[in-house]
PDB file of C-alpha atoms in Angstrom:
ATOM      1  CA  MET A   1     -36.599  -1.012-102.051  1.00 56.00           C
ATOM      2  CA  ALA A   2     -37.488   0.041 -98.522  1.00 57.00           C
ATOM      3  CA  ASN A   3     -33.977  -0.753 -97.309  1.00 64.00           C
ATOM      4  CA  PHE A   4     -32.498   1.332-100.131  1.00 58.00           C
ATOM      5  CA  MET A   5     -34.708   4.296 -99.219  1.00 61.00           C
ATOM      6  CA  ASP A   6     -33.778   3.919 -95.552  1.00 64.00           C
ATOM      7  CA  GLU A   7     -30.084   3.963 -96.445  1.00 69.00           C
ATOM      8  CA  GLN A   8     -30.525   7.029 -98.633  1.00 73.00           C
ATOM      9  CA  PHE A   9     -32.430   8.808 -95.870  1.00 63.00           C
ATOM     10  CA  LEU A  10     -29.765   7.859 -93.322  1.00 70.00           C
ATOM     11  CA  ARG A  11     -27.012   9.252 -95.571  1.00 72.00           C
ATOM     12  CA  VAL A  12     -28.916  12.528 -95.971  1.00 66.00           C
ATOM     13  CA  ILE A  13     -29.316  12.826 -92.197  1.00 71.00           C
ATOM     14  CA  GLN A  14     -25.640  12.028 -91.593  1.00 68.00           C
ATOM     15  CA  GLU A  15     -24.532  14.577 -94.181  1.00 65.00           C
ATOM     16  CA  GLN A  16     -26.760  17.222 -92.618  1.00 67.00           C
ATOM     17  CA  GLU A  17     -25.340  16.475 -89.164  1.00 57.00           C
ATOM     18  CA  ARG A  18     -21.793  16.686 -90.564  1.00 59.00           C
ATOM     19  CA  LYS A  19     -22.530  20.084 -92.108  1.00 59.00           C
ATOM     20  CA  GLU A  20     -24.010  21.337 -88.837  1.00 54.00           C
ATOM     21  CA  ARG A  21     -20.907  20.189 -86.921  1.00 54.00           C
ATOM     22  CA  GLU A  22     -18.651  21.933 -89.440  1.00 53.00           C
ATOM     23  CA  GLU A  23     -20.692  25.140 -89.220  1.00 54.00           C
ATOM     24  CA  ALA A  24     -20.528  25.051 -85.425  1.00 53.00           C
ATOM     25  CA  LYS A  25     -16.771  24.527 -85.582  1.00 56.00           C
ATOM     26  CA  GLU A  26     -16.358  27.418 -88.039  1.00 57.00           C
ATOM     27  CA  GLU A  27     -18.339  29.673 -85.707  1.00 63.00           C
ATOM     28  CA  GLN A  28     -16.219  28.552 -82.745  1.00 76.00           C
ATOM     29  CA  LEU A  29     -13.076  29.460 -84.704  1.00 88.00           C
ATOM     30  CA  SER A  30     -14.256  32.900 -85.799  1.00 91.00           C
ATOM     31  CA  ILE A  31     -11.690  35.668 -85.274  1.00 92.00           C
ATOM     32  CA  PRO A  32     -13.919  37.575 -82.782  1.00 92.00           C
ATOM     33  CA  LYS A  33     -14.532  34.540 -80.566  1.00 92.00           C
ATOM     34  CA  VAL A  34     -10.938  33.286 -80.649  1.00 94.00           C
ATOM     35  CA  THR A  35      -9.631  36.815 -79.974  1.00 94.00           C
ATOM     36  CA  ALA A  36     -11.885  37.002 -76.913  1.00 94.00           C
ATOM     37  CA  ALA A  37     -10.578  33.630 -75.744  1.00 94.00           C
ATOM     38  CA  VAL A  38      -6.920  34.599 -76.221  1.00 95.00           C
ATOM     39  CA  LEU A  39      -7.437  37.805 -74.267  1.00 95.00           C
ATOM     40  CA  SER A  40      -9.221  35.925 -71.483  1.00 94.00           C
ATOM     41  CA  GLY A  41      -6.339  33.437 -71.312  1.00 95.00           C
ATOM     42  CA  LEU A  42      -8.193  30.252 -72.287  1.00 95.00           C
ATOM     43  CA  LEU A  43      -9.338  28.855 -75.636  1.00 95.00           C
ATOM     44  CA  LYS A  44     -11.551  25.760 -75.444  1.00 91.00           C
ATOM     45  CA  LEU A  45     -11.886  23.545 -78.526  1.00 86.00           C
ATOM     46  CA  GLY A  46     -14.049  20.621 -77.513  1.00 81.00           C
ATOM     47  CA  SER A  47     -11.970  18.549 -75.114  1.00 83.00           C
ATOM     48  CA  GLU A  48      -8.797  20.493 -75.989  1.00 87.00           C
ATOM     49  CA  GLU A  49      -7.725  23.639 -74.179  1.00 93.00           C
ATOM     50  CA  ILE A  50      -5.021  26.175 -75.060  1.00 95.00           C
ATOM     51  CA  THR A  51      -3.962  28.503 -72.259  1.00 97.00           C
ATOM     52  CA  PHE A  52      -2.369  31.879 -72.898  1.00 97.00           C
ATOM     53  CA  SER A  53      -0.267  34.005 -70.592  1.00 96.00           C
ATOM     54  CA  GLU A  54       1.277  37.449 -70.845  1.00 96.00           C
ATOM     55  CA  THR A  55       4.898  37.312 -72.015  1.00 95.00           C
ATOM     56  CA  GLU A  56       7.138  40.367 -71.664  1.00 95.00           C
ATOM     57  CA  VAL A  57       8.924  40.460 -75.010  1.00 94.00           C
ATOM     58  CA  ILE A  58      10.703  43.648 -73.920  1.00 93.00           C
ATOM     59  CA  PRO A  59      11.051  43.171 -70.161  1.00 93.00           C
ATOM     60  CA  GLY A  60       9.012  45.669 -68.193  1.00 93.00           C
ATOM     61  CA  GLN A  61       7.892  47.489 -71.343  1.00 93.00           C
ATOM     62  CA  VAL A  62       6.045  45.482 -74.016  1.00 95.00           C
ATOM     63  CA  SER A  63       4.054  42.258 -73.750  1.00 95.00           C
ATOM     64  CA  LEU A  64       1.996  39.789 -75.793  1.00 95.00           C
ATOM     65  CA  ARG A  65      -0.232  36.892 -74.830  1.00 97.00           C
ATOM     66  CA  MET A  66       1.197  33.586 -76.071  1.00 97.00           C
ATOM     67  CA  PRO A  67       0.316  29.914 -75.613  1.00 97.00           C
ATOM     68  CA  GLU A  68       1.889  28.763 -72.372  1.00 96.00           C
ATOM     69  CA  SER A  69       3.292  25.710 -74.153  1.00 95.00           C
ATOM     70  CA  PHE A  70       5.453  27.851 -76.458  1.00 96.00           C
ATOM     71  CA  VAL A  71       9.170  28.156 -75.731  1.00 95.00           C
ATOM     72  CA  GLU A  72      12.048  30.063 -77.271  1.00 93.00           C
ATOM     73  CA  MET A  73      13.326  28.201 -80.315  1.00 92.00           C
ATOM     74  CA  PRO A  74      16.697  26.521 -79.702  1.00 89.00           C
ATOM     75  CA  GLU A  75      19.538  28.319 -81.467  1.00 86.00           C
ATOM     76  CA  GLN A  76      20.464  25.369 -83.697  1.00 86.00           C
ATOM     77  CA  PHE A  77      16.927  25.182 -85.108  1.00 87.00           C
ATOM     78  CA  ALA A  78      16.641  28.971 -85.455  1.00 87.00           C
ATOM     79  CA  ALA A  79      19.846  28.977 -87.501  1.00 85.00           C
ATOM     80  CA  MET A  80      18.373  26.420 -89.904  1.00 84.00           C
ATOM     81  CA  LYS A  81      14.916  27.982 -90.165  1.00 81.00           C
ATOM     82  CA  TYR A  82      16.000  31.620 -90.564  1.00 80.00           C
ATOM     83  CA  PRO A  83      19.046  32.916 -92.478  1.00 74.00           C
ATOM     84  CA  SER A  84      21.319  34.805 -90.085  1.00 71.00           C
ATOM     85  CA  ASP A  85      20.802  38.179 -91.766  1.00 70.00           C
ATOM     86  CA  ARG A  86      17.006  37.959 -91.381  1.00 75.00           C
ATOM     87  CA  ARG A  87      16.647  36.088 -88.123  1.00 86.00           C
ATOM     88  CA  PRO A  88      14.251  37.683 -85.594  1.00 90.00           C
ATOM     89  CA  LYS A  89      15.721  38.504 -82.204  1.00 92.00           C
ATOM     90  CA  LEU A  90      13.156  36.346 -80.392  1.00 94.00           C
ATOM     91  CA  ILE A  91      11.471  33.247 -81.821  1.00 95.00           C
ATOM     92  CA  TYR A  92       8.836  31.416 -79.779  1.00 96.00           C
ATOM     93  CA  THR A  93       7.609  28.067 -81.103  1.00 95.00           C
ATOM     94  CA  ASP A  94       5.463  25.039 -80.398  1.00 94.00           C
ATOM     95  CA  GLU A  95       6.830  21.529 -79.890  1.00 92.00           C
ATOM     96  CA  SER A  96       6.654  20.792 -83.635  1.00 91.00           C
ATOM     97  CA  LEU A  97       8.659  23.947 -84.477  1.00 90.00           C
ATOM     98  CA  SER A  98       6.091  24.666 -87.214  1.00 91.00           C
ATOM     99  CA  ILE A  99       4.123  27.469 -85.512  1.00 96.00           C
ATOM    100  CA  ASN A 100       6.221  30.501 -84.633  1.00 96.00           C
ATOM    101  CA  ILE A 101       5.771  33.855 -82.941  1.00 97.00           C
ATOM    102  CA  ASN A 102       8.602  36.264 -83.742  1.00 96.00           C
ATOM    103  CA  VAL A 103       9.659  39.519 -82.126  1.00 97.00           C
ATOM    104  CA  ASN A 104      12.188  41.695 -83.906  1.00 95.00           C
ATOM    105  CA  PRO A 105      13.311  45.165 -82.775  1.00 95.00           C
ATOM    106  CA  THR A 106      14.977  46.918 -85.725  1.00 94.00           C
ATOM    107  CA  ASP A 107      17.060  50.015 -86.388  1.00 93.00           C
ATOM    108  CA  ASN A 108      14.621  51.171 -89.063  1.00 91.00           C
ATOM    109  CA  ARG A 109      13.356  54.664 -88.299  1.00 94.00           C
ATOM    110  CA  MET A 110       9.637  54.748 -87.640  1.00 95.00           C
ATOM    111  CA  TYR A 111       7.315  57.467 -86.338  1.00 95.00           C
ATOM    112  CA  ASP A 112       3.933  56.867 -84.806  1.00 95.00           C
ATOM    113  CA  ASP A 113       2.233  59.757 -86.606  1.00 94.00           C
ATOM    114  CA  GLU A 114       3.406  58.374 -89.975  1.00 95.00           C
ATOM    115  CA  MET A 115       2.173  54.802 -89.420  1.00 96.00           C
ATOM    116  CA  GLU A 116      -0.425  54.838 -92.214  1.00 95.00           C
ATOM    117  CA  LYS A 117       2.195  56.018 -94.715  1.00 96.00           C
ATOM    118  CA  PHE A 118       4.786  53.483 -93.501  1.00 96.00           C
ATOM    119  CA  GLN A 119       2.300  50.605 -93.631  1.00 96.00           C
ATOM    120  CA  SER A 120       1.143  51.548 -97.120  1.00 96.00           C
ATOM    121  CA  GLU A 121       4.677  51.861 -98.501  1.00 96.00           C
ATOM    122  CA  MET A 122       5.804  48.624 -96.811  1.00 94.00           C
ATOM    123  CA  LEU A 123       2.828  46.752 -98.230  1.00 96.00           C
ATOM    124  CA  ALA A 124       3.423  48.070-101.760  1.00 96.00           C
ATOM    125  CA  MET A 125       7.096  47.045-101.574  1.00 96.00           C
ATOM    126  CA  LEU A 126       6.282  43.542-100.340  1.00 95.00           C
ATOM    127  CA  LYS A 127       3.685  43.021-103.049  1.00 95.00           C
ATOM    128  CA  ARG A 128       6.334  43.858-105.651  1.00 95.00           C
ATOM    129  CA  MET A 129       8.841  41.520-103.982  1.00 94.00           C
ATOM    130  CA  GLN A 130       6.350  38.652-103.554  1.00 92.00           C
ATOM    131  CA  PRO A 131       4.130  38.627-106.656  1.00 93.00           C
ATOM    132  CA  ASN A 132       2.979  35.063-105.956  1.00 93.00           C
ATOM    133  CA  ALA A 133       1.753  35.792-102.423  1.00 95.00           C
ATOM    134  CA  ARG A 134      -1.978  35.815-101.667  1.00 96.00           C
ATOM    135  CA  TRP A 135      -2.802  38.875 -99.580  1.00 96.00           C
ATOM    136  CA  LEU A 136      -5.570  38.410 -97.023  1.00 96.00           C
ATOM    137  CA  SER A 137      -5.959  41.689 -95.129  1.00 95.00           C
ATOM    138  CA  ASP A 138      -4.052  44.735 -93.915  1.00 95.00           C
ATOM    139  CA  GLY A 139      -4.613  47.937 -92.013  1.00 95.00           C
ATOM    140  CA  VAL A 140      -3.689  50.229 -89.134  1.00 95.00           C
ATOM    141  CA  PHE A 141      -5.346  50.283 -85.716  1.00 94.00           C
ATOM    142  CA  THR A 142      -4.906  52.043 -82.404  1.00 93.00           C
ATOM    143  CA  LEU A 143      -3.160  50.041 -79.699  1.00 89.00           C
ATOM    144  CA  GLY A 144      -5.750  48.799 -77.228  1.00 77.00           C
ATOM    145  CA  GLN A 145      -8.551  48.927 -79.791  1.00 71.00           C
ATOM    146  CA  ALA A 146      -7.826  45.795 -81.847  1.00 60.00           C
ATOM    147  CA  GLY A 147     -10.138  43.118 -80.565  1.00 52.00           C
ATOM    148  CA  ARG A 148     -12.196  45.451 -78.357  1.00 49.00           C
ATOM    149  CA  VAL A 149     -15.250  45.314 -80.593  1.00 44.00           C
ATOM    150  CA  GLU A 150     -14.778  41.603 -81.226  1.00 49.00           C
ATOM    151  CA  VAL A 151     -14.402  40.840 -77.536  1.00 47.00           C
ATOM    152  CA  GLU A 152     -17.480  42.861 -76.631  1.00 46.00           C
ATOM    153  CA  GLN A 153     -19.481  41.058 -79.315  1.00 45.00           C
ATOM    154  CA  ALA A 154     -18.354  37.644 -78.119  1.00 46.00           C
ATOM    155  CA  ALA A 155     -18.755  38.554 -74.452  1.00 44.00           C
ATOM    156  CA  SER A 156     -22.293  39.829 -75.022  1.00 45.00           C
ATOM    157  CA  GLU A 157     -23.176  36.357 -76.309  1.00 45.00           C
ATOM    158  CA  GLN A 158     -21.887  34.695 -73.163  1.00 44.00           C
ATOM    159  CA  GLU A 159     -23.218  36.158 -69.950  1.00 40.00           C
ATOM    160  CA  GLY A 160     -20.839  35.843 -67.057  1.00 41.00           C
ATOM    161  CA  GLN A 161     -17.728  36.388 -69.190  1.00 40.00           C
ATOM    162  CA  LEU A 162     -17.780  40.164 -69.298  1.00 36.00           C
ATOM    163  CA  HIS A 163     -14.409  40.180 -67.532  1.00 36.00           C
ATOM    164  CA  GLN A 164     -12.954  39.587 -70.981  1.00 37.00           C
ATOM    165  CA  LYS A 165     -13.705  43.204 -71.852  1.00 35.00           C
ATOM    166  CA  GLU A 166     -11.382  44.355 -69.115  1.00 36.00           C
ATOM    167  CA  ALA A 167      -8.436  42.690 -70.850  1.00 36.00           C
ATOM    168  CA  VAL A 168      -8.558  45.179 -73.708  1.00 37.00           C
ATOM    169  CA  GLN A 169      -9.261  48.405 -71.865  1.00 36.00           C
ATOM    170  CA  ALA A 170      -7.071  51.302 -72.930  1.00 37.00           C
ATOM    171  CA  SER A 171      -3.742  51.565 -71.190  1.00 40.00           C
ATOM    172  CA  ALA A 172      -1.861  54.717 -70.312  1.00 38.00           C
ATOM    173  CA  THR A 173      -0.239  54.503 -73.753  1.00 47.00           C
ATOM    174  CA  ASP A 174      -3.506  54.160 -75.664  1.00 54.00           C
ATOM    175  CA  GLY A 175      -3.194  56.042 -78.935  1.00 80.00           C
ATOM    176  CA  LYS A 176      -0.069  54.412 -80.374  1.00 90.00           C
ATOM    177  CA  ARG A 177      -0.658  53.128 -83.899  1.00 94.00           C
ATOM    178  CA  VAL A 178      -0.049  49.564 -85.086  1.00 96.00           C
ATOM    179  CA  GLY A 179       0.205  48.518 -88.737  1.00 96.00           C
ATOM    180  CA  TYR A 180      -0.335  44.982 -89.998  1.00 97.00           C
ATOM    181  CA  TYR A 181      -0.744  42.751 -93.031  1.00 97.00           C
ATOM    182  CA  GLU A 182      -1.353  39.034 -93.513  1.00 97.00           C
ATOM    183  CA  PHE A 183      -0.680  36.808 -96.478  1.00 97.00           C
ATOM    184  CA  LEU A 184       0.035  33.324 -97.797  1.00 96.00           C
ATOM    185  CA  SER A 185       3.364  32.799 -99.538  1.00 94.00           C
ATOM    186  CA  PRO A 186       4.591  29.726-101.450  1.00 92.00           C
ATOM    187  CA  ALA A 187       7.435  27.644 -99.999  1.00 87.00           C
ATOM    188  CA  MET A 188       9.105  24.340-100.848  1.00 84.00           C
ATOM    189  CA  ASP A 189       6.946  22.297 -98.472  1.00 83.00           C
ATOM    190  CA  GLY A 190       3.665  24.201 -98.934  1.00 89.00           C
ATOM    191  CA  ASN A 191       2.174  27.638 -98.473  1.00 94.00           C
ATOM    192  CA  ILE A 192       3.049  29.583 -95.316  1.00 95.00           C
ATOM    193  CA  TYR A 193       0.565  31.829 -93.515  1.00 97.00           C
ATOM    194  CA  ASN A 194       2.046  34.992 -91.988  1.00 97.00           C
ATOM    195  CA  LEU A 195       0.531  37.786 -89.933  1.00 98.00           C
ATOM    196  CA  THR A 196       2.997  40.639 -89.428  1.00 97.00           C
ATOM    197  CA  PHE A 197       2.302  43.657 -87.218  1.00 97.00           C
ATOM    198  CA  PHE A 198       4.515  46.514 -86.098  1.00 97.00           C
ATOM    199  CA  MET A 199       4.670  49.723 -84.104  1.00 96.00           C
ATOM    200  CA  GLU A 200       7.064  52.524 -83.304  1.00 96.00           C
ATOM    201  CA  TRP A 201       9.234  51.990 -80.226  1.00 95.00           C
ATOM    202  CA  GLU A 202      11.917  54.542 -79.374  1.00 93.00           C
ATOM    203  CA  GLU A 203      11.396  55.962 -82.894  1.00 94.00           C
ATOM    204  CA  LYS A 204      12.348  52.613 -84.441  1.00 95.00           C
ATOM    205  CA  GLY A 205      10.316  49.776 -85.887  1.00 96.00           C
ATOM    206  CA  LEU A 206       9.322  46.981 -83.521  1.00 97.00           C
ATOM    207  CA  PHE A 207       8.061  44.045 -85.610  1.00 97.00           C
ATOM    208  CA  PHE A 208       6.077  40.958 -84.651  1.00 98.00           C
ATOM    209  CA  SER A 209       4.883  38.025 -86.732  1.00 97.00           C
ATOM    210  CA  VAL A 210       2.935  34.797 -86.343  1.00 97.00           C
ATOM    211  CA  ASN A 211       3.421  32.121 -88.980  1.00 96.00           C
ATOM    212  CA  CYS A 212       2.368  28.549 -89.675  1.00 96.00           C
ATOM    213  CA  MET A 213       1.668  26.206 -92.592  1.00 95.00           C
ATOM    214  CA  GLU A 214      -1.508  26.831 -94.594  1.00 95.00           C
ATOM    215  CA  LYS A 215      -2.987  23.546 -93.355  1.00 93.00           C
ATOM    216  CA  GLN A 216      -2.760  24.904 -89.775  1.00 94.00           C
ATOM    217  CA  MET A 217      -4.261  28.330 -90.413  1.00 94.00           C
ATOM    218  CA  LYS A 218      -7.925  27.458 -89.786  1.00 93.00           C
ATOM    219  CA  LEU A 219      -7.037  27.463 -86.083  1.00 94.00           C
ATOM    220  CA  TRP A 220      -3.905  29.597 -86.035  1.00 96.00           C
ATOM    221  CA  ARG A 221      -5.105  32.515 -88.156  1.00 96.00           C
ATOM    222  CA  PRO A 222      -7.719  33.543 -85.559  1.00 96.00           C
ATOM    223  CA  ILE A 223      -5.217  32.843 -82.769  1.00 97.00           C
ATOM    224  CA  ALA A 224      -2.704  35.088 -84.551  1.00 97.00           C
ATOM    225  CA  HIS A 225      -5.273  37.895 -84.583  1.00 96.00           C
ATOM    226  CA  GLY A 226      -5.875  37.333 -80.873  1.00 96.00           C
ATOM    227  CA  ILE A 227      -2.137  37.552 -80.184  1.00 97.00           C
ATOM    228  CA  MET A 228      -1.953  40.792 -82.180  1.00 96.00           C
ATOM    229  CA  ALA A 229      -4.894  42.192 -80.213  1.00 95.00           C
ATOM    230  CA  SER A 230      -3.086  41.352 -76.959  1.00 95.00           C
ATOM    231  CA  LEU A 231      -0.122  43.633 -77.737  1.00 95.00           C
ATOM    232  CA  ARG A 232       0.306  45.881 -74.717  1.00 93.00           C
ATOM    233  CA  ILE A 233       2.706  48.500 -73.438  1.00 93.00           C
ATOM    234  CA  ILE A 234       3.302  47.907 -69.748  1.00 88.00           C
ATOM    235  CA  GLY A 235       6.007  50.513 -69.183  1.00 76.00           C
ATOM    236  CA  SER A 236       7.400  53.670 -70.744  1.00 69.00           C
ATOM    237  CA  SER A 237      10.110  53.703 -73.370  1.00 63.00           C
ATOM    238  CA  PRO A 238      13.477  54.686 -71.843  1.00 59.00           C
ATOM    239  CA  ASN A 239      13.575  57.608 -74.283  1.00 60.00           C
ATOM    240  CA  GLU A 240      10.086  58.821 -73.460  1.00 56.00           C
ATOM    241  CA  GLY A 241      10.136  62.323 -72.154  1.00 50.00           C
ATOM    242  CA  GLU A 242      13.724  62.971 -73.213  1.00 52.00           C
ATOM    243  CA  GLY A 243      14.625  66.114 -75.070  1.00 46.00           C
TER     244      GLY A 243
END
């Protein structure tokens, strides 16, 4: 009887320890903390580290922070993964080709002061087109502000890492609006997570997206938000000041 009670007690203790480890992991993967890590350039997950560096997606003008291990997807794989009429101009991917960061300048007219209207109409259209999608969140934020609160919260919990706040200080182009939405959509091999965000560039839509399989989103959803928060204008549009 004593042995049985000891085994029961041991199982209770082990289950409690497992729950505590899971809770600690969930906290480590919160969007605010991961966003702060992406903006600082280093995400630590136990013994694993993911480093991020600034990538100029429009040379000399627009940049994002991406994992340093990501590379541009080879053309033959891009052709299979994306139909030619909908293929993004730039596709960055991991070694498994299952996690992608896309950049797609379009000819669609877009105006910064109409971002809320554009985002709302785009979202309504997509919900009609994808009735089986599960919508997670959406909104509009000011460039340079996404992640600022989150980073300050995370940084305040870790003395000595206040340099992270500097990574999201307003740039000379602070004030430009960015729309976004995120959702899960069904596919042949499982649900796909997608975070899409966009802004006006030269009065046209500049679209970005991060996507992965649903089973990968516990880690990659917060990373996607960190990548979105890292969006930065590093130079003026060629058309700026014209007219």
